Every structure is written in C-alpha cells, then in structure tokens.
Short mmCIF file of C-alpha atoms and ligand atoms in Angstrom, two decimals:
data_model
loop_
_atom_site.label_atom_id
_atom_site.label_comp_id
_atom_site.label_asym_id
_atom_site.label_seq_id
_atom_site.Cartn_x
_atom_site.Cartn_y
_atom_site.Cartn_z
CA MET A 29 29.68 -9.95 40.73
CA THR A 30 33.36 -10.13 39.84
CA LEU A 31 34.87 -7.68 37.37
CA ASN A 32 35.51 -10.71 35.12
CA ASP A 33 31.83 -11.55 35.00
CA ALA A 34 30.81 -7.94 34.42
CA TYR A 35 33.18 -7.76 31.44
CA LEU A 36 31.99 -11.07 30.05
CA ASP A 37 28.35 -9.90 30.14
CA ARG A 38 29.32 -6.79 28.17
CA TYR A 39 31.34 -9.02 25.82
CA ALA A 40 28.27 -11.17 25.15
CA ALA A 41 26.20 -8.07 24.38
CA ALA A 42 28.81 -6.51 22.06
CA MET A 43 30.51 -9.33 20.19
CA MET A 44 29.42 -11.86 17.59
CA ASN A 45 29.12 -15.20 19.29
CA THR A 46 31.84 -17.00 17.33
CA PHE A 47 34.02 -18.03 20.26
CA GLY A 48 31.46 -18.81 22.96
CA ARG A 49 31.87 -17.17 26.36
CA PRO A 50 35.57 -16.42 26.97
CA LYS A 51 37.11 -18.01 30.03
CA LEU A 52 38.44 -14.80 31.58
CA THR A 53 39.05 -11.14 30.90
CA LEU A 54 42.81 -10.57 30.91
CA VAL A 55 44.24 -7.14 31.58
CA ARG A 56 48.03 -7.55 31.86
CA GLY A 57 50.91 -9.91 31.16
CA ALA A 58 54.62 -10.21 32.01
CA GLY A 59 56.80 -13.09 30.87
CA SER A 60 54.75 -16.27 31.29
CA SER A 61 52.27 -14.69 33.71
CA VAL A 62 48.94 -13.03 32.94
CA TRP A 63 46.49 -11.29 35.29
CA ASP A 64 42.72 -11.18 35.03
CA ALA A 65 40.41 -8.24 35.68
CA ASP A 66 40.11 -9.23 39.35
CA GLY A 67 43.88 -9.27 39.84
CA VAL A 68 44.30 -13.07 39.84
CA ARG A 69 47.58 -14.31 38.33
CA TYR A 70 47.84 -17.32 35.97
CA LEU A 71 50.77 -19.19 34.45
CA ASP A 72 50.22 -18.90 30.70
CA LEU A 73 50.99 -22.33 29.24
CA LEU A 74 49.14 -21.64 25.98
CA GLY A 75 50.95 -18.46 24.91
CA GLY A 76 47.97 -17.03 23.02
CA ILE A 77 47.89 -20.32 21.05
CA ALA A 78 51.59 -20.57 20.21
CA VAL A 79 51.83 -16.83 19.47
CA ASN A 80 53.59 -15.13 22.41
CA ALA A 81 56.98 -16.63 21.56
CA LEU A 82 58.85 -14.25 23.89
CA GLY A 83 56.16 -14.17 26.56
CA HIS A 84 54.24 -11.05 27.48
CA ALA A 85 55.75 -7.55 27.49
CA HIS A 86 59.28 -8.69 26.55
CA PRO A 87 61.40 -5.51 26.76
CA ALA A 88 62.82 -6.01 23.24
CA ILE A 89 59.32 -6.12 21.72
CA VAL A 90 58.08 -3.24 23.83
CA ALA A 91 61.00 -1.11 22.62
CA ALA A 92 60.60 -2.21 18.98
CA VAL A 93 56.90 -1.33 18.91
CA ALA A 94 57.45 2.04 20.58
CA GLU A 95 60.45 3.05 18.45
CA GLN A 96 58.90 1.93 15.19
CA ALA A 97 55.54 3.56 15.95
CA ALA A 98 57.45 6.79 16.54
CA THR A 99 59.39 6.37 13.26
CA ILE A 100 56.96 5.08 10.62
CA MET A 101 54.15 2.60 11.04
CA HIS A 102 52.46 2.08 7.70
CA THR A 103 53.27 3.00 4.13
CA SER A 104 51.17 0.69 1.86
CA ASN A 105 52.90 -1.61 -0.57
CA PHE A 106 53.38 1.20 -3.08
CA PHE A 107 56.54 1.79 -1.02
CA ALA A 108 59.32 -0.40 0.35
CA THR A 109 60.77 -0.08 3.86
CA PRO A 110 64.14 -1.24 5.24
CA TRP A 111 62.50 -3.41 7.93
CA GLN A 112 60.30 -5.31 5.50
CA ILE A 113 63.30 -5.98 3.24
CA ALA A 114 65.48 -7.12 6.16
CA LEU A 115 62.80 -9.48 7.50
CA GLY A 116 62.24 -10.90 4.01
CA GLU A 117 65.98 -11.55 3.65
CA ARG A 118 66.15 -13.25 7.04
CA LEU A 119 63.16 -15.52 6.39
CA ASP A 120 64.40 -16.41 2.89
CA ALA A 121 67.76 -17.46 4.37
CA LEU A 122 66.14 -19.45 7.19
CA VAL A 123 63.82 -21.37 4.89
CA THR A 124 66.50 -22.35 2.35
CA ARG A 125 69.05 -23.30 5.04
CA GLY A 126 71.88 -22.20 2.78
CA ALA A 127 70.65 -24.21 -0.24
CA PRO A 128 71.40 -22.44 -3.53
CA ALA A 129 67.66 -22.29 -4.39
CA GLY A 130 66.55 -18.73 -3.69
CA ALA A 131 63.35 -17.87 -1.84
CA HIS A 132 60.87 -15.00 -1.99
CA VAL A 133 58.39 -13.88 0.65
CA PHE A 134 54.85 -12.45 0.63
CA PHE A 135 53.84 -10.84 3.95
CA THR A 136 50.36 -11.10 5.41
CA ASN A 137 48.64 -10.32 8.72
CA SER A 138 47.61 -13.83 9.73
CA GLY A 139 48.07 -17.54 9.16
CA THR A 140 45.00 -18.02 7.04
CA GLU A 141 46.10 -15.20 4.74
CA ALA A 142 49.55 -16.76 4.41
CA ASN A 143 47.80 -19.94 3.28
CA GLU A 144 45.58 -18.00 0.84
CA ALA A 145 48.73 -16.59 -0.75
CA ALA A 146 50.25 -20.07 -1.00
CA PHE A 147 47.00 -21.41 -2.47
CA LYS A 148 47.17 -18.76 -5.19
CA VAL A 149 50.81 -19.69 -5.89
CA THR A 150 49.71 -23.30 -6.46
CA ARG A 151 47.08 -22.15 -9.01
CA ARG A 152 49.85 -20.50 -11.03
CA THR A 153 51.40 -23.91 -11.68
CA GLY A 154 48.56 -24.40 -14.19
CA ARG A 155 47.23 -27.31 -12.13
CA THR A 156 44.32 -27.14 -9.69
CA ARG A 157 44.21 -30.36 -7.64
CA ILE A 158 45.46 -30.23 -4.05
CA VAL A 159 46.16 -33.14 -1.74
CA ALA A 160 45.66 -32.29 1.94
CA MET A 161 45.63 -34.33 5.14
CA GLU A 162 42.85 -35.67 7.30
CA GLY A 163 43.00 -33.93 10.68
CA SER A 164 44.48 -30.80 9.10
CA PHE A 165 43.78 -27.20 10.06
CA HIS A 166 44.81 -24.35 7.77
CA GLY A 167 42.57 -21.45 8.80
CA ARG A 168 39.06 -20.05 8.43
CA THR A 169 38.96 -18.09 5.18
CA LEU A 170 37.23 -19.97 2.36
CA GLY A 171 40.43 -21.01 0.58
CA ALA A 172 42.16 -22.23 3.74
CA LEU A 173 38.92 -23.87 4.84
CA ALA A 174 38.83 -25.85 1.60
CA LEU A 175 42.11 -27.47 2.72
CA THR A 176 40.91 -28.08 6.29
CA ALA A 177 39.48 -31.55 6.81
CA THR A 178 37.28 -30.95 9.89
CA GLU A 179 33.68 -31.47 8.73
CA ARG A 180 32.06 -29.14 11.24
CA TYR A 181 34.27 -26.23 10.13
CA ARG A 182 33.70 -26.86 6.40
CA LYS A 183 30.15 -28.14 5.98
CA PRO A 184 28.22 -24.94 6.76
CA PHE A 185 30.28 -22.98 4.22
CA GLU A 186 30.25 -25.24 1.20
CA PRO A 187 30.67 -24.88 -1.72
CA LEU A 188 34.38 -24.28 -1.10
CA PRO A 189 37.14 -24.17 -3.72
CA GLY A 190 37.12 -27.73 -5.00
CA GLN A 191 39.45 -30.44 -6.18
CA VAL A 192 40.92 -31.09 -2.75
CA THR A 193 41.60 -34.73 -1.86
CA PHE A 194 42.19 -35.71 1.78
CA VAL A 195 44.45 -38.63 2.68
CA PRO A 196 45.17 -40.08 6.15
CA PHE A 197 47.97 -38.05 7.79
CA GLY A 198 51.15 -40.10 7.89
CA ASP A 199 50.03 -42.76 5.39
CA ALA A 200 52.75 -42.69 2.72
CA ASP A 201 51.01 -45.32 0.57
CA ALA A 202 47.73 -43.38 0.51
CA LEU A 203 49.70 -40.27 -0.39
CA ALA A 204 51.47 -42.11 -3.21
CA SER A 205 48.14 -43.20 -4.71
CA ALA A 206 46.73 -39.65 -4.49
CA VAL A 207 49.63 -37.79 -6.13
CA ASP A 208 49.89 -37.76 -9.93
CA GLU A 209 50.61 -35.30 -12.74
CA SER A 210 47.31 -33.44 -12.12
CA VAL A 211 48.29 -32.40 -8.56
CA ALA A 212 49.40 -28.81 -8.02
CA ALA A 213 50.49 -29.27 -4.41
CA VAL A 214 50.53 -31.45 -1.33
CA VAL A 215 49.86 -29.45 1.83
CA MET A 216 50.36 -30.50 5.44
CA GLU A 217 51.42 -29.38 8.90
CA PRO A 218 54.64 -31.11 10.08
CA ILE A 219 52.88 -31.48 13.45
CA GLN A 220 49.09 -31.11 13.37
CA GLY A 221 48.33 -28.58 16.08
CA GLU A 222 44.57 -28.10 16.22
CA SER A 223 43.91 -31.79 15.92
CA GLY A 224 45.79 -32.50 19.13
CA VAL A 225 49.55 -32.07 18.54
CA VAL A 226 50.01 -35.02 16.19
CA PRO A 227 53.50 -35.26 14.64
CA ALA A 228 53.96 -36.69 11.14
CA PRO A 229 55.64 -40.09 11.47
CA ALA A 230 59.41 -40.01 10.80
CA GLY A 231 60.09 -40.14 7.08
CA PHE A 232 56.64 -38.90 5.99
CA LEU A 233 57.84 -35.43 4.96
CA THR A 234 60.73 -36.99 3.06
CA ALA A 235 58.31 -39.36 1.28
CA ALA A 236 56.06 -36.39 0.42
CA ARG A 237 59.07 -34.50 -0.96
CA GLU A 238 60.10 -37.42 -3.17
CA LEU A 239 56.55 -37.92 -4.48
CA THR A 240 55.90 -34.26 -5.23
CA THR A 241 59.27 -33.89 -6.95
CA ARG A 242 58.61 -36.98 -9.07
CA HIS A 243 55.20 -35.69 -10.22
CA GLY A 244 56.12 -32.02 -10.58
CA ALA A 245 53.85 -30.93 -7.71
CA LEU A 246 54.69 -28.41 -4.98
CA LEU A 247 55.33 -29.44 -1.38
CA TRP A 248 53.62 -26.88 0.85
CA LEU A 249 54.23 -27.03 4.59
CA ASP A 250 51.94 -25.08 6.89
CA GLU A 251 54.25 -24.03 9.75
CA VAL A 252 51.89 -21.38 11.08
CA GLN A 253 51.83 -23.10 14.47
CA THR A 254 55.06 -25.13 14.38
CA GLY A 255 57.48 -22.58 12.90
CA ILE A 256 59.73 -19.81 14.29
CA GLY A 257 61.33 -21.86 17.05
CA ARG A 258 58.17 -23.39 18.49
CA CYS A 259 59.44 -26.96 18.01
CA GLY A 260 63.08 -26.27 18.95
CA ALA A 261 64.23 -25.40 15.40
CA TRP A 262 63.42 -22.49 13.09
CA PHE A 263 60.99 -24.78 11.29
CA ALA A 264 59.58 -28.13 12.46
CA HIS A 265 60.38 -29.67 9.07
CA HIS A 266 64.11 -29.16 9.78
CA ALA A 267 63.88 -32.49 11.61
CA GLU A 268 64.11 -34.05 8.12
CA PRO A 269 66.39 -33.24 5.17
CA VAL A 270 63.55 -31.65 3.22
CA LEU A 271 63.47 -28.42 1.20
CA PRO A 272 59.78 -27.53 0.62
CA ASP A 273 58.49 -25.29 -2.18
CA LEU A 274 56.10 -23.33 0.05
CA VAL A 275 56.19 -22.66 3.78
CA THR A 276 53.57 -20.59 5.57
CA VAL A 277 54.21 -18.98 8.96
CA ALA A 278 52.40 -16.56 11.26
CA LYS A 279 51.57 -17.11 14.96
CA GLY A 280 55.03 -16.91 16.64
CA LEU A 281 56.58 -14.61 14.03
CA GLY A 282 55.17 -11.43 15.57
CA GLY A 283 55.41 -12.55 19.20
CA GLY A 284 51.86 -11.21 19.62
CA PHE A 285 51.83 -8.61 16.88
CA PRO A 286 49.83 -9.77 13.82
CA ILE A 287 52.07 -10.85 10.95
CA GLY A 288 52.22 -13.84 8.63
CA ALA A 289 54.29 -14.84 5.64
CA CYS A 290 54.19 -17.12 2.66
CA LEU A 291 57.72 -18.26 1.78
CA ALA A 292 58.27 -19.70 -1.68
CA VAL A 293 61.47 -21.51 -2.67
CA GLY A 294 63.14 -22.05 -6.04
CA ALA A 295 60.83 -21.99 -9.09
CA ALA A 296 57.76 -21.46 -6.85
CA ALA A 297 59.27 -18.15 -5.70
CA ASP A 298 58.48 -16.52 -9.06
CA LEU A 299 55.04 -17.97 -9.83
CA LEU A 300 53.11 -14.89 -8.68
CA THR A 301 53.61 -11.85 -10.88
CA PRO A 302 52.43 -8.20 -10.63
CA GLY A 303 48.66 -8.00 -10.15
CA ASP A 304 48.32 -11.63 -8.99
CA HIS A 305 48.01 -10.86 -5.29
CA GLY A 306 48.06 -7.97 -2.84
CA THR A 307 47.46 -6.68 0.66
CA THR A 308 47.14 -3.26 2.24
CA PHE A 309 48.61 -3.97 5.68
CA GLY A 310 50.82 -7.00 4.96
CA GLY A 311 54.52 -6.35 5.60
CA ASN A 312 54.00 -2.93 7.17
CA PRO A 313 57.10 -1.54 8.88
CA LEU A 314 55.72 -1.98 12.41
CA ALA A 315 54.92 -5.67 11.92
CA ALA A 316 58.21 -6.26 10.10
CA ARG A 317 60.25 -4.53 12.81
CA VAL A 318 58.60 -6.67 15.47
CA GLY A 319 59.20 -9.81 13.39
CA LEU A 320 62.89 -8.92 13.09
CA THR A 321 63.04 -8.35 16.84
CA VAL A 322 61.48 -11.76 17.51
CA LEU A 323 64.06 -13.48 15.26
CA ASP A 324 66.95 -11.48 16.80
CA THR A 325 65.80 -12.28 20.33
CA ILE A 326 65.34 -16.00 19.62
CA GLU A 327 68.96 -15.98 18.42
CA ALA A 328 70.38 -13.75 21.16
CA GLU A 329 68.71 -15.69 23.99
CA GLY A 330 69.46 -19.13 22.50
CA LEU A 331 65.74 -19.94 22.47
CA LEU A 332 65.86 -22.72 19.86
CA GLU A 333 68.10 -24.81 22.13
CA HIS A 334 66.18 -23.67 25.19
CA ALA A 335 62.79 -24.67 23.68
CA ALA A 336 64.15 -28.05 22.57
CA ALA A 337 65.68 -28.86 25.98
CA THR A 338 62.82 -27.46 28.06
CA GLY A 339 60.28 -29.40 25.98
CA GLU A 340 62.23 -32.63 26.52
CA TRP A 341 62.43 -31.93 30.23
CA LEU A 342 58.67 -31.29 30.38
CA ALA A 343 57.82 -34.51 28.54
CA ALA A 344 60.12 -36.50 30.85
CA ALA A 345 58.73 -34.82 33.99
CA VAL A 346 55.14 -35.63 32.96
CA ALA A 347 56.14 -39.23 32.15
CA ASP A 348 57.83 -39.49 35.59
CA LEU A 349 54.46 -38.87 37.25
CA ARG A 350 53.57 -42.41 36.13
CA ASP A 351 49.92 -41.42 36.30
CA PRO A 352 47.72 -44.15 34.79
CA ARG A 353 45.46 -41.48 33.25
CA ILE A 354 48.36 -40.07 31.18
CA ALA A 355 49.05 -42.11 28.04
CA GLY A 356 52.04 -40.02 26.92
CA VAL A 357 53.35 -36.67 25.73
CA ARG A 358 53.44 -35.86 21.98
CA GLY A 359 55.10 -33.09 20.02
CA ARG A 360 58.50 -31.40 19.98
CA GLY A 361 60.13 -28.43 21.62
CA LEU A 362 57.47 -26.34 23.34
CA LEU A 363 54.50 -27.57 21.33
CA ARG A 364 53.26 -30.47 23.43
CA GLY A 365 50.15 -32.57 23.76
CA ILE A 366 49.59 -34.41 27.02
CA VAL A 367 47.51 -37.39 25.90
CA LEU A 368 45.10 -38.87 28.44
CA THR A 369 43.61 -42.34 28.50
CA GLU A 370 40.17 -40.80 29.27
CA PRO A 371 38.41 -37.68 27.88
CA LEU A 372 39.24 -35.52 30.92
CA ALA A 373 40.93 -32.62 29.14
CA THR A 374 37.89 -30.42 28.46
CA ALA A 375 36.87 -30.43 32.15
CA GLY A 376 40.57 -30.34 33.03
CA VAL A 377 41.05 -26.95 31.33
CA ALA A 378 38.54 -25.34 33.72
CA VAL A 379 40.07 -27.10 36.73
CA ALA A 380 43.59 -26.05 35.69
CA GLN A 381 42.40 -22.46 35.43
CA ARG A 382 41.09 -22.60 38.99
CA HIS A 383 44.57 -23.80 39.98
CA GLY A 384 46.14 -20.85 38.15
CA PHE A 385 47.24 -22.55 34.90
CA ILE A 386 46.09 -21.67 31.37
CA VAL A 387 46.09 -24.65 28.99
CA ASN A 388 43.66 -25.79 26.32
CA ALA A 389 42.11 -28.99 25.03
CA PRO A 390 42.18 -29.30 21.21
CA ARG A 391 40.61 -32.74 21.74
CA PRO A 392 38.68 -34.11 24.73
CA GLU A 393 41.63 -36.36 25.65
CA VAL A 394 44.51 -33.96 24.91
CA PHE A 395 45.88 -30.97 26.82
CA ARG A 396 47.89 -28.66 24.54
CA LEU A 397 50.82 -26.66 25.91
CA ALA A 398 52.42 -23.96 23.75
CA PRO A 399 54.01 -21.60 26.27
CA ALA A 400 56.50 -18.80 25.65
CA LEU A 401 59.82 -20.12 24.31
CA THR A 402 61.37 -18.31 27.30
CA ILE A 403 59.54 -20.37 29.94
CA THR A 404 61.75 -22.09 32.52
CA ARG A 405 61.69 -25.48 34.23
CA ASP A 406 61.05 -23.71 37.53
CA GLU A 407 57.91 -22.16 36.05
CA LEU A 408 56.73 -25.46 34.54
CA ALA A 409 57.43 -27.65 37.58
CA PRO A 410 54.40 -26.48 39.65
CA PHE A 411 52.10 -27.37 36.74
CA VAL A 412 53.59 -30.85 36.44
CA ALA A 413 53.20 -31.30 40.21
CA ALA A 414 49.57 -30.11 40.07
CA LEU A 415 48.59 -32.31 37.11
CA PRO A 416 47.50 -35.45 39.06
CA GLY A 417 45.31 -33.32 41.33
CA ILE A 418 43.82 -31.52 38.30
CA LEU A 419 42.96 -34.92 36.77
CA ASP A 420 41.42 -36.06 40.10
CA GLU A 421 39.14 -33.03 40.15
CA ALA A 422 38.33 -33.30 36.43
CA SER A 423 37.15 -36.88 36.86
CA GLY A 424 35.27 -36.14 40.09
C1 PLP B 502 46.39 -21.06 13.60
C2 PLP B 502 46.66 -21.77 12.34
C3 PLP B 502 46.25 -21.23 11.10
C4 PLP B 502 45.42 -19.97 11.00
O1 PLP B 502 46.08 -18.85 11.47
P1 PLP B 502 45.23 -17.51 11.77
O2 PLP B 502 46.27 -16.51 12.11
O3 PLP B 502 44.29 -17.83 12.88
O4 PLP B 502 44.51 -17.18 10.52
C5 PLP B 502 46.63 -21.90 9.96
N1 PLP B 502 47.35 -23.04 10.01
C6 PLP B 502 47.73 -23.58 11.18
C7 PLP B 502 48.55 -24.83 11.17
C8 PLP B 502 47.39 -22.97 12.38
O5 PLP B 502 47.75 -23.53 13.54
#
C-alpha cells in the first residue's frame, strides 16, 4: 500500500464525505510544483482552485506569515490594526480605479462569506429581489446558494432566501426584461468559473451597468475566482468601462491564506451601519498582512502583465496543436478552459495526474487551468505537449 492510499483510508474514516475520495495526499509545494506523500512531483495547473496566486511557499508570503505571527495575529474587530487599514485602502483604490466615488470594504474569511456580506448590503436598499445568472456559482452558505443556479447544489437545501430570478448568462434582452424598480441587485461573475470558464459576452457587463443604473438597482460582480490578477487585470470587469456597486473577492487575495472581502462603491459603501453585520476572524492582522503582500508582489513582479501574456501564449499553444478533439480555449489571463468536442475531461483529469499534471474538469468536456500567476511558458510547455497523449488515453 502506498502512503497516499494509507492516508486516504484514514481520511475516509475521519472526514465527512462531502468531497468524495481526494485524488492524492499532498505534503509539500514550491512554486508551481507539489509533492505527494510518496514523493511524486506534480505540476500544479489548478493552483488550489485559483487560490495560490504566487505559487507555493513564495518567500514573500513565508516571511509575511512568520513576521506577522510573531508580531500580532488576531485582535477581534473591537480593535483596528495598521495592516487591515492598509489593505482596505489598497482594495478601495483598486476597485474605484481613481473614480471619485469612494469605496468601503468588509473583510471575511472566504468567498461565500464575502457574498453573504454583499447580499446583506442589497437588503439595505429596501428592496429584496435579486437577478442572478444561469450557470452561476456564488458559494455554499444558504444566502450564496440562493444565488447559485445549479439545481443539484440548491434543491436539497430549499427553502432558500427567495425572490431570486435567474436569466440566461449573456442575454442582455432577458436581463432587460427581468430588471425593474423592485430589483435590489443584479449579480454575476464576469467569467463563470465553476460552470466551465465561460466569459460574459463583450458588452454584457456594460449593458448590466446601464440597466441597473436606470432602475436604481445595484450591480454586484462576484470576482471571487476572477479577481486579484487572475485574468490579467486587478479585476476581470476592468475589460469594460464599468464601475460596479459591489465586488466580492477571496480566492487569490490571500495567496493560500483564507481571506475574502466585500467591496462597496459610492452610495452602496454606506448601506451597512453598526450592528448590521459582523465577523470574529474577518480582517485579522495575519490575513490582512498576507493580502497586502500578495498585492505588493503582484505589482513588484509585474504579474498582471505576465498573467495576461502567459495566458495568451497558452491559448495559442493549445490551438497550435490542431487536435480535432479540442474545440477551443476560453477565458482570460491565467483562468482558462480547454473545451473539448467530446466529454473526455473527467477521465482526462485522472490521466493527466498519472502524467504529473494537476488540472480539473468543472464540466465533462472542459479542463480548467488556474495556475499560479508566476507560472512560466517553460513550465506550461510540457503540459501542452502531453495534451494529445492525455486525450488518447482518456478516450481509450
Ligand atoms: C469559489 C467561489 C465562491 C466561494 O468561495 P469559498 O471561498 O469557497 O466560499 C464564490 N464565488 C465564486 C465565483 C467562486 O469561484
């Protein structure tokens, strides 16, 4: 028996069975490599699901965690800390892009909690209807689940907070018929991650902004997966001239350390007042210090430009394979979906792992890649070269 299998048997005995049997037991990481319990190395092309923005064990994060843990780690929100304030200022400036509208932040520990905070902000408009998108994913707590379209995630947990209308993602006419004066907010991901890396068609965010402004509703963009450089810009919605009212982030912000944030712009920034919301851990100095370090490092290493260019190179390299089983590559920056003409991706994930590559399949016909923003072409090239062979084995 391998050490991996021994661990996975103990896992099955100890853990609730919410994730099924994990694929491996990982014990170490460095850059874009991880090692399993038996010492086998893998190229990590999933990055902990778009989380490990700087790869594994980046020296700047290692130092930030160690120094902050030795300074002060947790205070509760009865007290402010310099790191929390500095990270709030940075995120407020990034989300407004220099627009005069101010922004305020609420820190959380996860993406779903960031969305819960935003959901509560929308309730303070005095309206309760929400328009969300088919194919959306916003998290697993009951509020976020109410906004998530996927039937198999929602059904077992109904009744969920109500008055949510789903419209086809990217259909501006359907959106226009759904939005009126009773709508508190329109919520969407600029690129739907869990449903297979599906970008909003060009102009859709702009149309949503115009509609929500006209009807006095909030535009709420869930950038939990797409934000913090993942798509080659600080936020994926920066591809359009849109200033949203609410932006939620998490995943990449902590580079592996749990932190999320709900950013509220302009009038929405002041909708929550004392007593409306809270958190014990959210915005603690350790998480905030790591978040600051992630932002600093993205800037210092030029990772927005790097992610944009490397993602373009990857998409072109996969297209150059001219493999008839590959329909195309979707997404932007380093959030990419390799779309197949046949449902080979689920089997392909296991084959890829045997070849030393970690990817996942959000849909049976889509491989998702969300590697570290630091990954290089030299690291990606062996995966591209191996892809036709992986598809051969997956179909065999
Ligand atoms: C992952 C994800 C969430 C949930 O984040 P958690 O940290 O798992 O709670 C919410 N929205 C989107 C778009 C996500 O990709």
